[in-house]
CSV table of C-alpha atoms in Angstrom, one decimal:
chain,number,residue,atom,x,y,z
V,1,MET,CA,-19.0,-0.7,-24.1
V,2,ALA,CA,-20.5,-4.2,-24.1
V,3,PHE,CA,-19.6,-6.3,-21.1
V,4,ILE,CA,-20.1,-9.7,-19.6
V,5,TRP,CA,-21.1,-9.7,-15.9
V,6,ASP,CA,-21.2,-12.3,-13.2
V,7,LEU,CA,-18.1,-13.9,-14.8
V,8,ALA,CA,-15.4,-15.8,-13.0
V,9,MET,CA,-12.8,-18.4,-13.8
V,10,TRP,CA,-13.3,-21.4,-11.6
V,11,PHE,CA,-9.7,-22.6,-11.5
V,12,CYS,CA,-8.7,-25.2,-8.9
V,13,LEU,CA,-12.3,-26.3,-8.3
V,14,GLY,CA,-11.2,-29.0,-5.9
V,15,ALA,CA,-9.7,-26.3,-3.6
V,16,VAL,CA,-13.0,-24.4,-3.7
V,17,MET,CA,-15.1,-27.4,-2.9
V,18,ALA,CA,-12.7,-28.3,-0.1
V,19,VAL,CA,-13.7,-25.2,1.8
V,20,ASN,CA,-17.4,-25.5,0.8
V,21,ALA,CA,-17.3,-22.0,-0.7
V,22,GLU,CA,-19.0,-20.1,-3.5
V,23,LEU,CA,-17.4,-17.3,-5.6
V,24,ARG,CA,-19.6,-14.7,-7.3
V,25,THR,CA,-18.5,-11.8,-9.5
V,26,ASP,CA,-20.3,-8.9,-11.1
V,27,CYS,CA,-18.3,-7.2,-13.9
V,28,ARG,CA,-19.3,-3.6,-14.8
V,29,PRO,CA,-17.7,-1.2,-17.3
V,30,ASP,CA,-15.8,0.8,-14.6
V,31,TYR,CA,-15.7,-1.5,-11.6
V,32,MET,CA,-16.4,-5.0,-10.5
V,33,SER,CA,-17.6,-6.6,-7.3
V,34,LEU,CA,-16.7,-10.0,-5.9
V,35,VAL,CA,-18.2,-12.0,-3.0
V,36,TRP,CA,-16.8,-15.1,-1.5
V,37,THR,CA,-19.2,-17.1,0.8
V,38,ASP,CA,-17.9,-19.9,3.0
V,39,SER,CA,-20.8,-22.0,4.4
V,40,ARG,CA,-18.7,-23.8,6.9
V,41,LEU,CA,-16.4,-21.1,8.2
V,42,GLN,CA,-13.2,-23.0,7.4
V,43,ALA,CA,-11.2,-20.1,6.0
V,44,ASP,CA,-10.2,-16.9,7.9
V,45,PRO,CA,-11.9,-14.0,6.0
V,46,SER,CA,-9.2,-11.5,7.0
V,47,LEU,CA,-6.6,-13.4,4.9
V,48,PHE,CA,-8.3,-12.9,1.5
V,49,ARG,CA,-6.9,-10.4,-1.0
V,50,LEU,CA,-8.1,-9.4,-4.5
V,51,GLY,CA,-4.7,-8.8,-6.1
V,52,SER,CA,-3.2,-6.1,-3.8
V,53,CYS,CA,-6.6,-5.0,-2.3
V,54,PHE,CA,-8.1,-5.8,1.1
V,55,PRO,CA,-11.8,-6.7,1.3
V,56,ALA,CA,-14.3,-3.9,1.5
V,57,THR,CA,-16.4,-5.8,4.0
V,58,ILE,CA,-15.8,-9.0,6.1
V,59,SER,CA,-18.4,-11.1,8.0
V,60,PRO,CA,-18.0,-14.5,9.7
V,61,ARG,CA,-19.0,-16.3,6.5
V,62,GLU,CA,-18.5,-13.7,3.7
V,63,VAL,CA,-15.8,-11.6,2.1
V,64,ALA,CA,-16.7,-8.8,-0.4
V,65,PHE,CA,-14.7,-6.6,-2.7
V,66,SER,CA,-15.9,-3.6,-4.8
V,67,VAL,CA,-13.0,-2.1,-6.9
V,68,THR,CA,-12.2,-0.3,-10.1
V,69,TYR,CA,-9.9,-1.8,-12.7
V,70,ASP,CA,-7.3,0.8,-11.9
V,71,ASP,CA,-7.0,-0.7,-8.4
V,72,CYS,CA,-5.6,-3.9,-7.0
V,73,ASN,CA,-3.0,-4.5,-9.8
V,74,PHE,CA,-5.6,-5.6,-12.4
V,75,ARG,CA,-3.9,-6.8,-15.7
V,76,ARG,CA,-5.3,-5.7,-19.1
V,77,LEU,CA,-5.1,-8.2,-21.9
V,78,VAL,CA,-6.4,-7.9,-25.5
V,79,THR,CA,-7.4,-11.1,-27.3
V,80,GLY,CA,-9.0,-10.6,-30.7
V,81,ASN,CA,-12.0,-8.3,-30.1
V,82,GLU,CA,-12.0,-8.8,-26.3
V,83,LEU,CA,-10.5,-6.7,-23.6
V,84,ASN,CA,-9.9,-8.8,-20.5
V,85,TYR,CA,-9.2,-7.5,-17.0
V,86,THR,CA,-7.6,-10.3,-15.0
V,87,ASN,CA,-6.6,-10.6,-11.3
V,88,ASP,CA,-6.4,-13.3,-8.6
V,89,LEU,CA,-8.3,-13.9,-5.5
V,90,ILE,CA,-5.6,-14.9,-3.0
V,91,TYR,CA,-5.9,-16.7,0.3
V,92,THR,CA,-2.8,-16.6,2.4
V,93,SER,CA,-3.1,-19.2,5.1
V,94,SER,CA,-1.1,-19.3,8.3
V,95,PRO,CA,1.6,-22.0,8.7
V,96,ASP,CA,-0.5,-24.1,11.1
V,97,SER,CA,-3.8,-23.8,9.4
V,98,TYR,CA,-5.6,-26.8,8.0
V,99,VAL,CA,-6.9,-24.7,5.0
V,100,ASN,CA,-4.1,-24.5,2.5
V,101,PRO,CA,-3.2,-21.2,0.7
V,102,PHE,CA,-4.7,-20.9,-2.8
V,103,SER,CA,-5.2,-18.5,-5.6
V,104,LEU,CA,-8.1,-18.3,-8.0
V,105,PRO,CA,-8.0,-16.3,-11.3
V,106,VAL,CA,-10.8,-13.8,-11.8
V,107,VAL,CA,-11.6,-12.4,-15.3
V,108,CYS,CA,-13.9,-9.6,-16.5
V,109,SER,CA,-14.4,-9.6,-20.3
V,110,PHE,CA,-15.6,-6.7,-22.5
V,111,GLU,CA,-15.8,-5.8,-26.1
V,112,ARG,CA,-12.6,-4.0,-27.0
V,113,PRO,CA,-13.1,-0.3,-27.7
V,114,LYS,CA,-12.0,0.6,-31.2
V,115,ASP,CA,-9.7,3.3,-29.9
V,116,TRP,CA,-8.1,1.3,-27.2
V,117,TYR,CA,-4.7,-0.4,-27.6
V,118,PRO,CA,-2.5,-2.0,-25.0
V,119,MET,CA,1.0,-0.7,-24.3
V,120,THR,CA,3.7,-2.7,-26.0
V,121,TYR,CA,6.8,-4.0,-24.4
V,122,ASP,CA,9.9,-5.7,-25.7
V,123,PRO,CA,11.1,-7.3,-22.5
V,124,GLU,CA,14.3,-9.2,-21.8
V,125,PHE,CA,13.5,-11.7,-19.1
V,126,SER,CA,15.8,-14.5,-18.0
V,127,THR,CA,14.3,-18.0,-17.9
V,128,TYR,CA,15.6,-20.9,-15.9
V,129,GLY,CA,14.3,-24.5,-15.8
V,130,VAL,CA,14.6,-27.0,-12.9
V,131,GLU,CA,12.8,-30.3,-12.8
V,132,ASP,CA,9.2,-29.6,-13.9
V,133,LEU,CA,9.4,-25.9,-12.8
V,134,VAL,CA,10.2,-22.9,-15.0
V,135,PHE,CA,11.6,-19.8,-13.2
V,136,GLN,CA,11.6,-16.2,-14.6
V,137,VAL,CA,13.1,-13.1,-13.3
V,138,GLY,CA,13.3,-9.6,-14.7
V,139,LEU,CA,13.1,-5.8,-14.3
V,140,MET,CA,9.6,-4.3,-14.3
V,141,ASN,CA,8.0,-0.9,-14.6
V,142,ALA,CA,7.1,1.1,-11.4
V,143,ASP,CA,3.7,-0.6,-10.9
V,144,PHE,CA,4.7,-4.1,-12.0
V,145,THR,CA,2.2,-4.1,-14.9
V,146,GLY,CA,4.9,-4.7,-17.5
V,147,PRO,CA,8.6,-5.1,-18.1
V,148,SER,CA,10.8,-2.0,-17.6
V,149,GLU,CA,11.6,0.0,-20.8
V,150,SER,CA,14.9,1.1,-19.3
V,151,ASN,CA,17.7,-0.4,-17.3
V,152,VAL,CA,19.1,3.0,-16.1
V,153,TYR,CA,18.0,4.2,-12.6
V,154,PRO,CA,18.8,7.5,-11.0
V,155,LEU,CA,20.3,7.3,-7.5
V,156,GLY,CA,17.4,7.0,-5.0
V,157,SER,CA,14.8,5.8,-7.5
V,158,MET,CA,13.1,2.4,-7.2
V,159,ILE,CA,14.2,-0.7,-9.1
V,160,SER,CA,11.3,-3.1,-9.6
V,161,VAL,CA,12.2,-6.7,-9.8
V,162,MET,CA,9.7,-9.6,-10.4
V,163,ALA,CA,10.4,-13.3,-10.0
V,164,ALA,CA,7.9,-16.0,-10.9
V,165,VAL,CA,7.7,-19.7,-11.2
V,166,ASP,CA,5.5,-21.6,-13.7
V,167,GLN,CA,4.5,-24.6,-11.6
V,168,GLN,CA,3.2,-26.6,-14.7
V,169,ASP,CA,2.3,-30.0,-13.3
V,170,HIS,CA,3.8,-29.5,-9.9
V,171,GLN,CA,1.9,-29.0,-6.6
V,172,PRO,CA,1.1,-25.3,-5.7
V,173,LEU,CA,4.2,-23.6,-4.4
V,174,LEU,CA,5.1,-20.3,-2.8
V,175,LEU,CA,8.0,-18.3,-4.3
V,176,PHE,CA,10.7,-16.6,-2.2
V,177,LEU,CA,13.8,-14.7,-2.8
V,178,GLU,CA,16.2,-16.3,-0.4
V,179,GLU,CA,19.2,-14.2,-1.3
V,180,CYS,CA,20.0,-11.3,-3.6
V,181,ILE,CA,23.4,-9.7,-3.9
V,182,ALA,CA,24.5,-6.9,-6.3
V,183,SER,CA,27.9,-7.3,-8.1
V,184,THR,CA,29.6,-5.6,-11.0
V,185,THR,CA,30.1,-8.9,-12.8
V,186,PRO,CA,27.6,-11.4,-14.3
V,187,ASP,CA,29.4,-14.2,-12.4
V,188,LEU,CA,30.2,-14.2,-8.7
V,189,HIS,CA,33.8,-14.9,-8.0
V,190,PRO,CA,36.1,-14.6,-5.0
V,191,GLY,CA,37.2,-11.0,-4.4
V,192,ALA,CA,34.3,-9.4,-6.3
V,193,ASP,CA,32.8,-6.2,-4.9
V,194,LEU,CA,29.4,-7.1,-3.4
V,195,TYR,CA,26.4,-5.2,-2.0
V,196,PRO,CA,23.9,-7.4,0.0
V,197,ILE,CA,20.2,-6.8,-0.6
V,198,ILE,CA,18.6,-9.9,0.7
V,199,THR,CA,20.5,-12.3,3.1
V,200,ASN,CA,19.8,-14.6,6.0
V,201,LYS,CA,17.2,-16.8,4.3
V,202,GLY,CA,14.8,-14.1,3.1
V,203,CYS,CA,15.7,-11.0,5.2
V,204,LEU,CA,15.6,-7.8,3.0
V,205,VAL,CA,18.5,-6.2,4.9
V,206,ASP,CA,18.7,-3.2,2.5
V,207,SER,CA,15.3,-2.1,3.9
V,208,LYS,CA,17.0,-1.1,7.2
V,209,VAL,CA,18.9,1.7,5.4
V,210,SER,CA,16.6,2.5,2.5
V,211,ARG,CA,13.0,2.4,1.2
V,212,SER,CA,13.4,-1.1,-0.3
V,213,LYS,CA,10.5,-3.5,0.4
V,214,PHE,CA,8.6,-6.5,-0.7
V,215,GLU,CA,5.4,-5.5,-2.5
V,216,PRO,CA,2.1,-7.3,-1.7
V,217,ARG,CA,1.7,-10.5,-3.5
V,218,GLU,CA,-0.6,-10.8,-6.5
V,219,LYS,CA,0.0,-14.6,-6.9
V,220,LEU,CA,1.6,-17.2,-4.7
V,221,SER,CA,3.9,-18.1,-7.5
V,222,GLU,CA,5.3,-14.6,-7.9
V,223,ILE,CA,7.2,-12.2,-5.7
V,224,HIS,CA,7.7,-8.4,-6.3
V,225,LEU,CA,10.7,-6.6,-4.9
V,226,SER,CA,11.2,-2.8,-4.9
V,227,VAL,CA,14.9,-1.8,-4.3
V,228,GLN,CA,16.0,1.8,-3.8
V,229,ALA,CA,18.8,2.5,-6.2
V,230,PHE,CA,22.1,2.4,-4.2
V,231,LYS,CA,25.5,4.1,-4.5
V,232,PHE,CA,27.3,0.7,-5.0
V,233,ALA,CA,29.1,0.8,-8.4
V,234,LEU,CA,27.6,4.1,-9.3
V,235,GLY,CA,27.8,4.6,-13.1
V,236,HIS,CA,28.9,1.1,-13.8
V,237,GLU,CA,27.0,-2.0,-14.9
V,238,VAL,CA,25.4,-3.8,-11.9
V,239,PHE,CA,24.1,-7.4,-11.8
V,240,ILE,CA,21.8,-8.7,-9.1
V,241,HIS,CA,22.4,-12.3,-8.2
V,242,CYS,CA,19.4,-14.0,-6.5
V,243,THR,CA,18.5,-17.4,-5.2
V,244,LEU,CA,14.8,-18.2,-6.0
V,245,VAL,CA,13.1,-20.8,-3.8
V,246,ALA,CA,9.7,-22.4,-4.7
V,247,TRP,CA,8.4,-24.0,-1.5
V,248,ASP,CA,5.5,-25.9,-0.1
V,249,PRO,CA,3.2,-23.2,1.5
V,250,ASN,CA,2.6,-25.6,4.5
V,251,GLY,CA,6.4,-26.1,5.1
V,252,LEU,CA,7.3,-22.6,6.1
V,253,ASP,CA,9.6,-21.6,9.0
V,254,ASP,CA,12.2,-18.9,9.7
V,255,THR,CA,14.4,-20.2,6.9
V,256,LYS,CA,11.6,-19.9,4.3
V,257,LYS,CA,10.1,-16.4,4.5
V,258,ALA,CA,10.1,-12.9,3.0
V,259,CYS,CA,10.8,-10.2,5.6
V,260,HIS,CA,11.4,-6.5,5.3
V,261,TYR,CA,12.1,-3.8,7.9
V,262,ASN,CA,9.5,-1.2,8.8
V,263,LYS,CA,11.0,1.8,10.5
V,264,ASP,CA,8.0,2.1,12.8
V,265,HIS,CA,7.3,-1.6,13.6
V,266,GLY,CA,10.5,-3.5,13.0
V,267,TRP,CA,10.7,-6.7,10.9
V,268,GLU,CA,7.5,-7.7,9.1
V,269,LEU,CA,6.5,-10.9,7.3
V,270,LEU,CA,5.2,-10.3,3.8
V,271,ASP,CA,2.6,-13.1,3.6
V,272,ASN,CA,1.0,-13.0,7.1
V,273,PRO,CA,1.9,-10.2,9.6
V,274,ALA,CA,0.4,-12.4,12.4
V,275,TYR,CA,3.6,-14.5,12.1
V,276,ASN,CA,6.1,-11.7,12.2
V,277,GLY,CA,8.0,-13.8,14.7
V,278,LEU,CA,9.4,-15.7,11.8
V,279,CYS,CA,11.5,-12.6,11.1
V,280,ASP,CA,13.1,-12.3,14.5
V,281,CYS,CA,16.2,-14.1,13.4
V,282,CYS,CA,16.9,-11.4,10.8
V,283,GLU,CA,18.9,-9.7,13.6
V,284,SER,CA,21.0,-12.8,14.2
V,285,THR,CA,21.2,-16.0,12.1
V,286,CYS,CA,18.3,-17.8,10.5
V,287,LYS,CA,19.6,-21.4,10.7
V,288,SER,CA,18.7,-23.9,8.0
V,289,ARG,CA,17.0,-27.0,9.0
V,290,LYS,CA,17.8,-30.3,7.3
V,291,ARG,CA,16.3,-30.3,3.8
V,292,ARG,CA,14.0,-32.9,2.7
V,293,ASN,CA,14.9,-34.6,-0.6
V,294,LEU,CA,13.2,-33.5,-3.8
V,295,SER,CA,11.2,-36.7,-4.1
V,296,GLU,CA,9.1,-35.4,-1.1
V,297,LYS,CA,8.1,-32.4,-3.4
V,298,HIS,CA,8.9,-30.0,-0.6
V,299,GLY,CA,10.5,-27.4,-2.8
V,300,LEU,CA,13.2,-26.4,-5.3
V,301,GLU,CA,15.6,-23.6,-5.7
V,302,LYS,CA,17.4,-21.9,-8.6
V,303,LYS,CA,20.1,-19.3,-9.0
V,304,ALA,CA,19.2,-16.3,-11.3
V,305,VAL,CA,20.8,-13.1,-12.4
V,306,VAL,CA,19.0,-9.7,-13.1
V,307,GLY,CA,20.8,-7.2,-15.2
V,308,PRO,CA,22.8,-5.5,-16.3
V,309,LEU,CA,21.4,-2.2,-14.9
V,310,THR,CA,23.1,1.1,-14.3
V,311,ILE,CA,22.6,3.5,-11.4
V,312,THR,CA,23.4,7.2,-12.2
V,313,ALA,CA,24.0,10.1,-9.9
């Protein structure tokens, strides 16, 4: 297999220069290595991820990864005679940090093997537009590498839901699921039977009684949710009604968060466990602060519906 090594996509070059850093990649047929060097020690090395993977080594000025393409949620894409493995180097900053969160795409390109063909999907995703943002939400397969091929889930199995926002010309935004409620109808109305999944401004309350959880982020503009199939409306069509929020990564508080419950450690924050305190209000009420108007580009929200899906005994 022919391959191209030392290849990386330098997206958001201004963000890279802002932290005086260098990104180097070495693409091999079965694995790749990536090294991030920060000459001025402005970013916290422990907050880097390559897709879903933690660094192999960390030093005060360098972060290194060495992974195979089966790890870290790499995506495979065939374009013409090229087979591309794509992922994202993600930096999840803390709320009070002066280094903003960012995501850089990383690509390793090879000549496509003659006997290799990608899996094909015929997804049905819902798309919603607001201002200059485009939201998408849909059911995914178990490892979130493609849309689900079925909307029927045995009781106790995992339902994979992905939400994403195409930022287009907007400033970088972090995507949250502020609320998700299951219903037997595509429209919520008074008196409808409801099953709460996410409430209280991003608290995955279903995780207290099940294996439901937020999955590690691959991109700031996406969020992955695994929900354990529940008994609610067993055998009937179910629709999951969600509120998607795209928000300024530097404007986070206990009303803009993604929290799930760990049976051993209590409530945990998806994006930075060092700030698990933002989840404390999940046991009471997470109060909304006064919203800034949209002209301040602080964030936007959109209602979305996933389904129908059916849970079987």
